[in-house]
Amino acid sequence: SQTIHQWPATLVQPVGSPLSLECTVEGTSNPNLYWYRQAAGRGLQLLFYSVGIGQISSEVPQNLSASRPQDRQFILSSKKLLLSDSGFYLCAWSSRTRGANVLTFGAGSRLTVL
Amino acid sequence: GNSVTQMEGPVTLSEEAFLTINCTYTATGYPSLFWYVQYPGEGLQLLLKATKADDKGSNKGFEATYRKETTSFHLEKGSVQVSDSAVYFCALSGASRLTFGEGTQLTVNP
């Protein structure tokens, strides 16, 4: 069966520090991968999605970046965090063979920038 | 572009009450429609979906019908439980991605 792992689950970082959130998917190959952010009391904002290794589409211009060094690995990064980067970050995947419609989410990573 | 508008929350109900959470959408073509649920501190889980007009998705006592004429996909449950307390997200499919509504917080009191 397919599983998705995100880490770390919780992170507290000072303003200006770097960030790396990692997401891996098991039990499938060639998935579509996504990073969403959920700010407090707000809905989901799509940040990045990827349809293959090295293929990243950015939805919102900001100080975050994403990389996909391997087929089932998706990394969210920042060189210098801002206060506004605080939120709940969710990684998700979908199967291309079953259509890009159904997303399976990880448990999320809660980032607090102080 | 695609967009989803959800009923504003929070919604507070007593156990066994009837639930409706409204969702309307704007989209080109014929998207699939979804409801996701997020329990406290967790990621989102797919609750139900419908892929074409007049389809009814159902799961765990929840139902939603894809209404093309009113561009709606309202979520309903006849008798809510305390364990249904969560945030509910309506979503529609687009090119390689989903567009989500803002989410509706539901609290069910015993």
Coordinates of C-alpha atoms in Angstrom, one line a residue:
Chain A
S1 CA 0.0 0.0 0.0
Q2 CA 1.0 3.6 -0.5
T3 CA 2.2 5.8 2.3
I4 CA 3.4 9.3 2.6
H5 CA 5.8 10.6 5.2
Q6 CA 6.5 14.2 6.2
W7 CA 9.1 15.5 8.6
P8 CA 9.7 17.2 10.9
A9 CA 6.2 17.2 12.4
T10 CA 6.9 20.4 14.3
L11 CA 9.5 23.1 13.9
V12 CA 10.2 26.4 15.6
Q13 CA 12.7 28.6 13.8
P14 CA 14.0 32.2 14.2
V15 CA 13.4 34.8 11.5
G16 CA 16.1 34.6 8.9
S17 CA 17.1 31.0 9.4
P18 CA 16.9 28.4 6.7
L19 CA 14.2 25.8 6.3
S20 CA 14.0 22.3 4.9
L21 CA 10.8 20.1 5.0
E22 CA 11.0 16.7 3.5
C23 CA 8.3 14.5 2.1
T24 CA 8.6 11.0 0.7
V25 CA 6.1 8.6 -0.8
E26 CA 6.3 4.8 -0.7
G27 CA 4.5 2.1 -2.6
T28 CA 4.0 4.0 -5.9
S29 CA 6.1 5.3 -8.7
N30 CA 6.0 8.5 -10.8
P31 CA 3.5 10.3 -8.6
N32 CA 2.4 13.9 -8.8
L33 CA 3.6 15.7 -5.7
Y34 CA 2.3 18.9 -4.0
W35 CA 3.2 21.3 -1.2
Y36 CA 0.3 23.2 0.3
R37 CA 0.3 25.7 3.2
Q38 CA -2.5 26.3 5.6
A39 CA -2.2 29.5 7.6
A40 CA -4.0 29.8 10.9
G41 CA -7.7 30.1 10.3
R42 CA -7.4 30.0 6.6
G43 CA -7.8 27.6 3.8
L44 CA -5.2 25.7 1.7
Q45 CA -2.8 27.5 -0.6
L46 CA -1.0 25.5 -3.3
L47 CA 2.6 26.4 -3.2
F48 CA 4.3 24.0 -5.6
Y49 CA 3.5 20.9 -7.6
S50 CA 5.7 18.5 -9.5
V51 CA 4.8 16.0 -12.3
G52 CA 8.3 14.5 -12.4
I53 CA 11.9 14.7 -11.2
G54 CA 13.3 18.2 -11.6
Q55 CA 9.9 19.5 -12.8
I56 CA 8.6 22.1 -10.4
S57 CA 5.7 24.5 -10.9
S58 CA 5.4 27.4 -8.5
E59 CA 2.0 28.8 -7.8
V60 CA 2.9 31.7 -5.5
P61 CA 6.0 33.8 -5.8
Q62 CA 7.7 34.1 -2.4
N63 CA 10.9 33.2 -0.6
L64 CA 10.1 29.4 -0.6
S65 CA 11.4 26.9 -3.1
A66 CA 10.9 23.2 -3.8
S67 CA 13.0 20.5 -5.3
R68 CA 12.4 16.9 -6.4
P69 CA 15.8 15.2 -6.4
Q70 CA 14.2 11.7 -6.6
D71 CA 11.0 10.3 -8.0
R72 CA 9.3 10.0 -4.6
Q73 CA 11.0 12.8 -2.7
F74 CA 9.8 16.4 -2.5
I75 CA 11.6 19.0 -0.5
L76 CA 10.4 22.5 0.6
S77 CA 13.1 25.0 1.4
S78 CA 13.8 28.5 2.3
K79 CA 17.1 30.4 2.7
K80 CA 15.7 33.0 5.1
L81 CA 12.4 32.5 6.9
L82 CA 9.9 35.3 7.4
L83 CA 7.4 35.6 10.2
S84 CA 4.7 35.2 7.5
D85 CA 6.0 31.7 6.7
S86 CA 4.5 30.3 9.8
G87 CA 1.8 27.8 9.1
F88 CA 0.9 24.2 8.6
Y89 CA 2.6 22.7 5.6
L90 CA 1.0 19.7 3.9
C91 CA 2.6 17.4 1.3
A92 CA 0.4 15.4 -0.9
W93 CA 0.6 13.0 -3.8
S94 CA -1.7 11.7 -6.6
S95 CA -1.4 8.9 -9.0
R96 CA -1.1 9.8 -12.7
T97 CA -2.4 6.4 -13.7
R98 CA -5.7 7.0 -11.8
G99 CA -5.9 10.6 -12.9
A100 CA -4.6 13.7 -11.0
N101 CA -7.8 14.1 -9.1
V102 CA -7.5 12.3 -5.8
L103 CA -4.9 13.7 -3.4
T104 CA -3.5 11.7 -0.4
F105 CA -2.0 14.0 2.2
G106 CA 0.7 13.6 4.7
A107 CA 0.2 14.4 8.4
G108 CA 1.6 17.9 8.0
S109 CA 4.5 19.9 9.4
R110 CA 3.7 22.8 11.7
L111 CA 6.2 25.6 11.4
T112 CA 6.4 28.5 13.8
V113 CA 8.7 31.4 12.9
L114 CA 9.7 33.6 15.8
Chain B
G1 CA -10.0 30.4 -13.3
N2 CA -11.4 27.7 -11.0
S3 CA -12.7 28.7 -7.6
V4 CA -14.6 27.2 -4.7
T5 CA -16.8 29.1 -2.2
Q6 CA -17.7 27.4 1.0
M7 CA -20.2 28.3 3.7
E8 CA -18.4 30.4 6.3
G9 CA -17.9 28.8 9.7
P10 CA -17.6 28.0 12.4
V11 CA -20.6 25.8 12.6
T12 CA -21.7 24.5 16.0
L13 CA -24.3 21.7 16.3
S14 CA -25.6 19.4 19.0
E15 CA -25.2 15.7 18.6
E16 CA -27.8 14.1 16.3
A17 CA -28.5 17.4 14.5
F18 CA -28.8 17.7 10.7
L19 CA -25.7 19.1 9.0
T20 CA -25.5 21.1 5.8
I21 CA -22.3 22.8 4.6
N22 CA -22.8 24.7 1.4
C23 CA -20.2 24.6 -1.4
T24 CA -20.5 26.3 -4.8
Y25 CA -17.9 26.4 -7.6
T26 CA -16.8 28.1 -10.7
A27 CA -14.9 26.1 -13.3
T28 CA -14.3 25.6 -16.9
G29 CA -15.2 22.2 -18.3
Y30 CA -16.5 19.4 -16.1
P31 CA -14.4 19.0 -13.0
S32 CA -14.6 16.3 -10.4
L33 CA -15.7 17.5 -7.0
F34 CA -14.5 16.5 -3.5
W35 CA -15.0 16.9 0.2
Y36 CA -12.0 16.5 2.4
V37 CA -11.9 16.4 6.2
Q38 CA -9.2 17.5 8.5
Y39 CA -9.3 16.3 12.1
P40 CA -7.4 18.4 14.7
G41 CA -3.6 18.3 14.2
E42 CA -3.8 16.0 11.2
G43 CA -3.5 16.2 7.4
L44 CA -6.5 16.1 5.1
Q45 CA -8.4 12.9 4.3
L46 CA -10.7 12.3 1.3
L47 CA -14.3 12.0 2.6
L48 CA -16.2 11.6 -0.7
K49 CA -16.1 12.6 -4.3
A50 CA -18.3 12.8 -7.4
T51 CA -17.0 12.8 -11.0
K52 CA -19.9 13.9 -13.1
A53 CA -23.2 15.7 -12.9
D54 CA -25.9 14.2 -10.7
D55 CA -23.4 11.8 -9.1
K56 CA -23.9 11.4 -5.4
G57 CA -20.8 10.8 -3.3
S58 CA -21.2 9.2 0.1
N59 CA -19.1 8.0 3.0
K60 CA -19.5 7.6 6.8
G61 CA -23.1 8.9 6.6
F62 CA -22.1 12.0 4.7
E63 CA -23.5 12.7 1.2
A64 CA -23.0 15.3 -1.5
T65 CA -24.6 15.5 -4.9
Y66 CA -22.9 17.1 -7.9
R67 CA -25.4 19.7 -9.2
K68 CA -24.3 21.2 -12.5
E69 CA -27.3 23.4 -12.9
T70 CA -26.6 25.2 -9.6
T71 CA -22.8 24.6 -9.6
S72 CA -23.1 23.2 -6.1
F73 CA -21.8 20.3 -4.1
H74 CA -23.4 20.7 -0.6
L75 CA -22.3 18.3 2.1
E76 CA -25.0 16.8 4.3
K77 CA -25.3 14.4 7.2
G78 CA -28.6 13.4 8.8
S79 CA -27.3 12.9 12.4
V80 CA -23.9 14.3 13.4
Q81 CA -21.7 12.8 16.1
V82 CA -19.1 14.4 18.4
S83 CA -16.4 12.6 16.4
D84 CA -17.5 14.5 13.3
S85 CA -15.9 17.7 14.7
A86 CA -13.3 18.7 12.2
V87 CA -12.6 21.2 9.3
Y88 CA -14.3 20.3 6.1
F89 CA -12.9 21.4 2.7
C90 CA -14.7 21.4 -0.6
A91 CA -12.5 21.0 -3.7
L92 CA -12.6 20.7 -7.4
S93 CA -10.2 19.2 -9.9
G94 CA -8.2 21.2 -12.5
A95 CA -5.1 20.6 -14.6
S96 CA -2.9 18.4 -12.3
R97 CA -4.2 20.0 -9.1
L98 CA -7.1 20.6 -6.8
T99 CA -8.6 24.0 -5.9
F100 CA -9.8 24.1 -2.3
G101 CA -12.4 26.2 -0.5
E102 CA -11.5 28.0 2.7
G103 CA -12.7 25.2 4.9
T104 CA -15.6 25.1 7.4
Q105 CA -15.0 24.4 11.0
L106 CA -17.6 22.1 12.5
T107 CA -18.0 21.5 16.3
V108 CA -20.5 19.0 17.5
N109 CA -21.4 19.2 21.2
P110 CA -22.7 16.2 23.2

